[in-house]
CSV table of C-alpha atoms in Angstrom, one decimal:
chain,number,residue,atom,x,y,z
A,1,LYS,CA,0.0,0.0,0.1
A,2,THR,CA,2.8,2.4,0.8
A,3,MET,CA,5.7,0.7,-0.7
A,4,PRO,CA,8.8,3.5,-0.8
A,5,ALA,CA,9.6,4.2,-4.4
A,6,PRO,CA,11.2,7.3,-6.1
A,7,CYS,CA,9.2,9.5,-8.5
A,8,ASP,CA,11.3,8.0,-11.3
A,9,GLY,CA,14.2,5.9,-12.2
A,10,TRP,CA,16.0,8.1,-14.4
A,11,ASP,CA,19.1,8.6,-12.2
A,12,ALA,CA,19.1,5.0,-11.3
A,13,MET,CA,19.3,4.3,-15.0
A,14,VAL,CA,22.1,6.7,-15.8
A,15,ALA,CA,24.2,5.3,-13.0
A,16,MET,CA,23.6,1.8,-14.5
A,17,LEU,CA,24.6,3.0,-18.0
A,18,ASP,CA,27.6,4.6,-16.6
A,19,GLY,CA,28.6,1.5,-14.7
A,20,GLU,CA,28.2,-0.5,-18.0
A,21,ALA,CA,30.2,2.1,-20.0
A,22,PRO,CA,33.7,0.6,-19.7
A,23,TYR,CA,32.5,-2.6,-21.2
A,24,THR,CA,29.8,-1.4,-23.7
A,25,GLN,CA,32.5,0.9,-25.0
A,26,GLU,CA,35.1,-1.7,-26.0
A,27,GLN,CA,34.1,-3.2,-29.2
A,28,ASP,CA,36.5,-6.2,-29.2
A,29,LEU,CA,34.8,-8.9,-27.2
A,30,GLN,CA,37.9,-10.6,-26.2
A,31,LYS,CA,39.5,-7.2,-24.6
A,32,ARG,CA,35.9,-6.6,-23.1
A,33,TYR,CA,36.1,-10.0,-21.3
A,34,LYS,CA,39.6,-9.5,-20.0
A,35,LYS,CA,39.0,-6.1,-18.7
A,36,ALA,CA,35.7,-7.5,-17.2
A,37,TYR,CA,37.7,-10.4,-15.6
A,38,ALA,CA,40.4,-8.2,-14.2
A,39,ASP,CA,37.5,-5.6,-12.7
A,40,MET,CA,35.6,-8.7,-11.2
A,41,LYS,CA,39.0,-9.9,-9.6
A,42,LYS,CA,39.0,-6.2,-7.7
A,43,GLY,CA,35.2,-6.9,-6.8
A,44,ASN,CA,33.5,-4.9,-9.4
A,45,LEU,CA,30.1,-6.1,-9.7
A,46,TYR,CA,29.7,-4.7,-13.1
A,47,GLY,CA,32.9,-6.8,-14.1
A,48,THR,CA,31.5,-10.2,-12.5
A,49,PHE,CA,28.2,-9.5,-14.5
A,50,TYR,CA,30.0,-9.0,-18.0
A,51,VAL,CA,32.1,-12.1,-17.2
A,52,GLY,CA,29.1,-13.8,-16.6
A,53,MET,CA,27.5,-12.8,-19.8
A,54,ALA,CA,30.4,-13.5,-21.8
A,55,LYS,CA,30.7,-17.0,-20.4
A,56,TYR,CA,26.7,-17.6,-20.8
A,57,THR,CA,27.0,-16.3,-24.4
A,58,GLY,CA,30.3,-17.4,-25.3
A,59,LYS,CA,31.2,-13.9,-26.7
A,60,GLY,CA,34.7,-13.4,-25.9
A,61,THR,CA,35.5,-16.2,-24.1
A,62,ALA,CA,34.5,-20.0,-24.3
A,63,ILE,CA,31.0,-20.5,-23.7
A,64,GLN,CA,30.1,-22.0,-20.0
A,65,ARG,CA,26.6,-21.3,-19.3
A,66,ASP,CA,26.1,-22.8,-15.7
A,67,THR,CA,29.4,-20.7,-14.9
A,68,GLY,CA,27.8,-18.0,-16.4
A,69,ILE,CA,24.6,-17.8,-14.9
A,70,GLN,CA,26.1,-18.4,-11.4
A,71,LEU,CA,28.4,-15.4,-11.8
A,72,ILE,CA,25.0,-13.1,-13.0
A,73,LYS,CA,23.2,-14.5,-10.1
A,74,GLN,CA,26.3,-13.4,-7.8
A,75,ALA,CA,26.1,-9.8,-9.0
A,76,ALA,CA,22.3,-9.8,-8.7
A,77,LYS,CA,22.4,-11.1,-5.4
A,78,ALA,CA,24.6,-8.3,-4.3
A,79,GLY,CA,22.3,-5.7,-5.9
A,80,ASN,CA,23.9,-5.0,-9.3
A,81,PRO,CA,21.0,-3.5,-11.6
A,82,SER,CA,22.3,-4.9,-14.7
A,83,ALA,CA,22.6,-8.2,-13.3
A,84,LEU,CA,19.1,-7.9,-11.7
A,85,SER,CA,17.6,-7.0,-15.3
A,86,MET,CA,19.2,-9.9,-16.8
A,87,MET,CA,17.7,-12.2,-14.1
A,88,LEU,CA,14.4,-10.7,-14.2
A,89,ILE,CA,14.2,-11.1,-18.2
A,90,MET,CA,15.5,-14.5,-17.8
A,91,ASN,CA,12.9,-15.5,-15.7
A,92,THR,CA,9.7,-13.6,-17.0
A,93,PRO,CA,7.2,-16.3,-17.8
A,94,PHE,CA,5.7,-15.8,-21.3
A,95,TYR,CA,3.5,-18.0,-23.2
A,96,LYS,CA,2.1,-17.1,-26.3
A,97,GLY,CA,2.5,-13.3,-25.7
A,98,GLN,CA,0.8,-13.5,-22.1
A,99,THR,CA,2.3,-14.1,-18.8
A,100,ASP,CA,1.7,-17.6,-17.5
A,101,PHE,CA,1.1,-18.1,-14.2
A,102,LYS,CA,-0.4,-21.7,-14.2
A,103,LEU,CA,2.5,-23.1,-16.2
A,104,ASN,CA,5.3,-21.4,-14.4
A,105,PRO,CA,4.5,-20.7,-10.9
A,106,LYS,CA,8.0,-20.9,-9.7
A,107,ARG,CA,9.4,-18.8,-12.5
A,108,VAL,CA,6.6,-15.9,-11.3
A,109,LYS,CA,7.9,-16.1,-7.7
A,110,ARG,CA,11.7,-15.7,-9.0
A,111,ASP,CA,10.5,-12.7,-11.0
A,112,PHE,CA,9.3,-11.2,-7.9
A,113,TYR,CA,12.6,-11.8,-6.1
A,114,TRP,CA,14.7,-10.4,-9.0
A,115,GLY,CA,12.4,-7.6,-10.0
A,116,MET,CA,11.6,-6.0,-6.8
A,117,PRO,CA,14.7,-4.5,-6.1
A,118,LEU,CA,14.7,-2.6,-9.2
A,119,VAL,CA,11.1,-1.6,-8.6
A,120,VAL,CA,12.0,0.1,-5.3
A,121,ARG,CA,14.7,2.0,-7.2
A,122,GLY,CA,12.5,3.0,-9.7
A,123,PHE,CA,13.3,1.1,-12.9
A,124,GLY,CA,10.0,1.8,-15.0
A,125,PHE,CA,10.3,-1.6,-16.8
A,126,ALA,CA,10.9,-3.6,-13.6
A,127,GLN,CA,7.7,-1.9,-12.1
A,128,TYR,CA,5.6,-2.6,-15.3
A,129,THR,CA,6.8,-6.4,-15.7
A,130,VAL,CA,6.4,-7.0,-12.0
A,131,GLY,CA,3.2,-5.2,-11.6
A,132,ASN,CA,1.6,-7.1,-14.8
A,133,PHE,CA,1.5,-10.4,-12.6
A,134,HIS,CA,-0.7,-8.1,-9.9
A,135,PHE,CA,-2.8,-7.0,-12.9
A,136,VAL,CA,-3.3,-10.1,-14.7
A,137,GLU,CA,-4.0,-12.4,-11.7
A,138,TYR,CA,-6.7,-9.7,-10.6
A,139,MET,CA,-8.3,-8.8,-14.1
A,140,GLU,CA,-8.1,-12.2,-15.7
A,141,PRO,CA,-11.2,-13.8,-14.0
A,142,LEU,CA,-13.1,-10.5,-14.8
A,143,LYS,CA,-12.1,-10.1,-18.4
A,144,GLU,CA,-15.6,-11.2,-19.8
A,145,VAL,CA,-17.5,-8.9,-17.4
A,146,VAL,CA,-15.0,-5.9,-18.3
A,147,ASN,CA,-15.8,-6.5,-21.9
A,148,LEU,CA,-19.7,-6.0,-20.9
A,149,PHE,CA,-18.9,-2.2,-20.4
A,150,TYR,CA,-18.0,-1.9,-24.2
A,151,ASP,CA,-21.2,-3.6,-25.4
A,152,HIS,CA,-23.7,-1.4,-27.5
A,153,ASN,CA,-26.5,-2.7,-25.3
A,154,PRO,CA,-26.2,-1.3,-21.9
A,155,GLN,CA,-28.8,-3.5,-20.6
A,156,LYS,CA,-27.0,-6.9,-21.6
A,157,ASN,CA,-25.8,-8.9,-18.5
A,158,ILE,CA,-26.7,-6.1,-16.3
A,159,GLU,CA,-26.7,-8.1,-12.9
A,160,GLN,CA,-23.1,-8.7,-13.6
A,161,LYS,CA,-22.2,-5.5,-14.2
A,162,LYS,CA,-23.9,-4.3,-11.4
A,163,ALA,CA,-22.0,-6.6,-9.3
A,164,PHE,CA,-18.8,-5.4,-10.8
A,165,ILE,CA,-19.7,-1.8,-10.5
A,166,LEU,CA,-20.6,-1.8,-6.7
A,167,LYS,CA,-17.2,-4.0,-5.9
A,168,SER,CA,-15.1,-1.4,-8.2
A,169,VAL,CA,-16.5,2.0,-6.6
A,170,THR,CA,-16.3,0.7,-3.0
A,171,SER,CA,-12.8,-0.8,-2.8
A,172,ALA,CA,-9.2,0.3,-4.0
A,173,GLU,CA,-8.7,-3.2,-5.2
A,174,MET,CA,-8.9,-2.1,-9.0
A,175,PHE,CA,-6.3,0.5,-8.3
A,176,GLN,CA,-4.1,-2.0,-6.1
A,177,ALA,CA,-3.9,-4.4,-9.0
A,178,SER,CA,-2.3,-1.9,-11.4
A,179,HIS,CA,-0.1,0.2,-8.7
A,180,LEU,CA,3.2,-0.6,-9.9
A,181,MET,CA,2.1,-0.4,-13.7
A,182,TRP,CA,1.1,3.1,-12.6
A,183,LEU,CA,4.5,3.8,-11.1
A,184,ALA,CA,6.0,3.3,-14.5
A,185,ALA,CA,3.4,5.0,-16.6
A,186,ARG,CA,3.5,8.0,-14.5
A,187,GLN,CA,7.2,8.4,-15.3
A,188,ASN,CA,6.7,8.0,-18.8
A,189,SER,CA,8.8,5.0,-18.7
A,190,ARG,CA,7.1,3.8,-22.1
A,191,GLU,CA,4.9,5.3,-24.4
A,192,GLN,CA,2.6,2.2,-24.1
A,193,HIS,CA,2.8,2.0,-20.6
A,194,ARG,CA,1.4,5.5,-20.5
A,195,HIS,CA,-1.2,4.7,-23.1
A,196,PHE,CA,-2.4,1.4,-21.4
A,197,MET,CA,-2.6,3.2,-18.0
A,198,MET,CA,-4.6,6.0,-20.0
A,199,GLU,CA,-7.2,3.7,-20.8
A,200,TYR,CA,-7.4,1.8,-17.6
A,201,TYR,CA,-8.2,4.9,-15.8
A,202,ALA,CA,-11.0,5.9,-18.9
A,203,PHE,CA,-12.4,2.6,-18.2
A,204,PHE,CA,-12.7,3.8,-14.5
A,205,ASP,CA,-14.7,6.7,-15.6
A,206,ARG,CA,-17.0,4.4,-17.8
A,207,VAL,CA,-17.4,2.1,-14.6
A,208,PHE,CA,-18.5,5.5,-12.6
A,209,GLN,CA,-20.9,6.6,-15.3
A,210,GLN,CA,-22.6,3.4,-15.5
A,211,GLY,CA,-23.0,3.3,-11.7
A,212,ARG,CA,-25.0,6.3,-12.0
A,213,GLU,CA,-26.8,5.4,-15.0
A,214,LEU,CA,-27.8,1.9,-14.5
A,215,LEU,CA,-27.9,1.5,-10.4
A,216,GLY,CA,-29.0,5.1,-9.8
A,217,LEU,CA,-26.1,5.5,-7.3
A,218,ASN,CA,-24.9,9.0,-6.0
A,219,LEU,CA,-21.4,8.6,-7.4
A,220,PRO,CA,-19.0,11.4,-8.0
A,221,SER,CA,-18.6,13.4,-11.3
A,222,ILE,CA,-17.1,16.3,-12.7
A,223,LYS,CA,-19.9,18.2,-11.9
A,224,GLN,CA,-20.4,17.0,-8.3
A,225,PRO,CA,-17.0,15.7,-7.2
A,226,ASN,CA,-18.0,15.5,-3.6
A,227,ALA,CA,-21.2,12.9,-4.3
A,228,GLY,CA,-20.9,9.5,-3.0
A,229,THR,CA,-18.9,7.9,-0.2
A,230,PRO,CA,-15.4,9.3,1.2
A,231,THR,CA,-13.9,6.1,-0.7
A,232,GLN,CA,-15.7,6.8,-3.8
A,233,ARG,CA,-14.9,10.7,-3.8
A,234,TRP,CA,-11.0,9.3,-3.3
A,235,LEU,CA,-11.2,7.0,-6.0
A,236,PHE,CA,-12.9,9.2,-8.5
A,237,LYS,CA,-10.4,12.4,-7.8
A,238,VAL,CA,-7.0,10.2,-7.8
A,239,SER,CA,-8.4,8.6,-11.3
A,240,LYS,CA,-9.0,12.2,-12.6
A,241,GLY,CA,-5.6,13.5,-11.3
A,242,ARG,CA,-3.6,10.4,-12.6
A,243,GLN,CA,-5.3,11.1,-16.2
A,244,HIS,CA,-4.1,14.5,-16.3
A,245,LEU,CA,-0.8,13.5,-15.2
A,246,LEU,CA,-0.4,11.0,-18.0
A,247,GLN,CA,-1.8,13.2,-20.4
A,248,ALA,CA,0.8,16.1,-19.6
A,249,TRP,CA,3.6,13.9,-21.3
A,250,GLU,CA,1.9,14.6,-24.5
A,251,ALA,CA,0.1,18.0,-25.1
A,252,ASN,CA,-0.3,21.0,-23.0
A,253,PRO,CA,1.7,20.1,-19.9
A,254,ASN,CA,0.9,23.3,-17.9
A,255,HIS,CA,-3.1,22.7,-18.1
A,256,HIS,CA,-2.8,19.2,-17.5
A,257,PHE,CA,-0.3,19.4,-14.7
A,258,THR,CA,-2.4,22.2,-13.2
A,259,GLN,CA,-5.4,19.9,-13.4
A,260,ALA,CA,-3.6,16.8,-12.1
A,261,ARG,CA,-2.4,19.3,-9.0
A,262,PHE,CA,-6.0,20.3,-8.4
A,263,TRP,CA,-7.5,16.6,-8.3
A,264,LEU,CA,-4.7,15.0,-6.4
A,265,GLU,CA,-4.9,17.9,-4.0
A,266,GLN,CA,-8.4,17.1,-3.3
A,267,ALA,CA,-7.7,13.4,-3.1
A,268,ALA,CA,-5.0,13.8,-0.7
A,269,LYS,CA,-7.6,15.2,1.9
A,270,GLU,CA,-9.8,12.2,1.8
A,271,PRO,CA,-9.4,9.8,4.7
A,272,SER,CA,-8.3,6.8,2.6
A,273,ASP,CA,-5.1,8.7,1.3
A,274,ALA,CA,-3.9,8.6,4.9
A,275,THR,CA,-3.8,4.8,4.4
A,276,TYR,CA,-2.4,4.7,0.7
A,277,HIS,CA,-0.8,7.8,0.3
A,278,TRP,CA,-1.4,7.4,-3.5
A,279,ALA,CA,-2.4,11.0,-4.2
A,280,SER,CA,0.2,12.6,-1.9
A,281,ASN,CA,2.9,10.6,-3.3
A,282,ASP,CA,1.8,11.7,-6.8
A,283,LEU,CA,1.6,15.2,-5.9
A,284,LYS,CA,5.2,15.1,-4.6
A,285,CYS,CA,6.3,14.0,-7.8
A,286,ILE,CA,4.6,16.9,-10.0
A,287,PRO,CA,7.7,19.0,-9.7
A,288,ARG,CA,10.1,16.3,-10.9
A,289,PHE,CA,7.7,15.4,-14.0
A,290,ARG,CA,7.5,18.9,-15.1
A,291,GLU,CA,11.3,19.0,-15.1
A,292,MET,CA,11.6,15.9,-16.9
A,293,GLN,CA,8.9,17.0,-19.3
A,294,GLN,CA,10.7,20.3,-20.0
A,295,THR,CA,14.0,18.6,-20.7
A,296,ASN,CA,12.6,15.7,-22.3
A,297,SER,CA,14.5,13.5,-19.9
A,298,GLY,CA,13.4,10.2,-18.6
A,299,TYR,CA,12.4,7.4,-21.2
A,300,LYS,CA,10.3,8.1,-24.3
A,301,LYS,CA,9.8,4.7,-26.3
């Protein structure tokens, strides 16, 4: 709920690239391996990682996959971000393009093991990858009912929709399920991450709208943001603030950052934010995101 994470992982990413530079800048693979080996002997974790990669791939030295993996793991367990990233990539279970839980539960657990140290440092790709496990686990059983909200017939399977609406507007579960993905999207880690989360919060708007229209619930809206229960007001305001925060990366940044601040300040006053701190945390990051947007720093594609 209140997992510490920086506003962005840009500084951490730059530091990682700087650590890799002595090796990536050397085009001769054998010379790269020799330098990495010498640095490894001095306790340099980037050297250990690159020796491990060389042995695993056979580039620059004889291929020794088992030894290579052990060296990469050694550097990762010591906290080296390059090695942690490689272990995360190696262990992410995919099946036909979708994260697969049922066939690879042990690999999913390993992904959490290697991914969470990167998540708390602000690495967007790790936040989105690990966050996707939370999201799929929560949303996969709800896929059919979610699709009902896009049906042209609003009365179709109305009882299922009503049950989903009541659950969605009375708890923070939908936001919890996507929280790590949000941490990646808000720092503009990748364009597709940002667009996905924009669609996600737009869907939340649809849930609120149909809750008012189908169930006759007194739910918050743009015109009546203080309608509904404290939890409903908080969820609605956080959603609106986050939508503007994501839009600020694309166009009219002054307008959208101003609107993001307005909605998040309102959300931060609601009782639920004292538990989750989501709105207050997003608020603290707005100056950093303004700076990144103005200087075009951060990740773009």
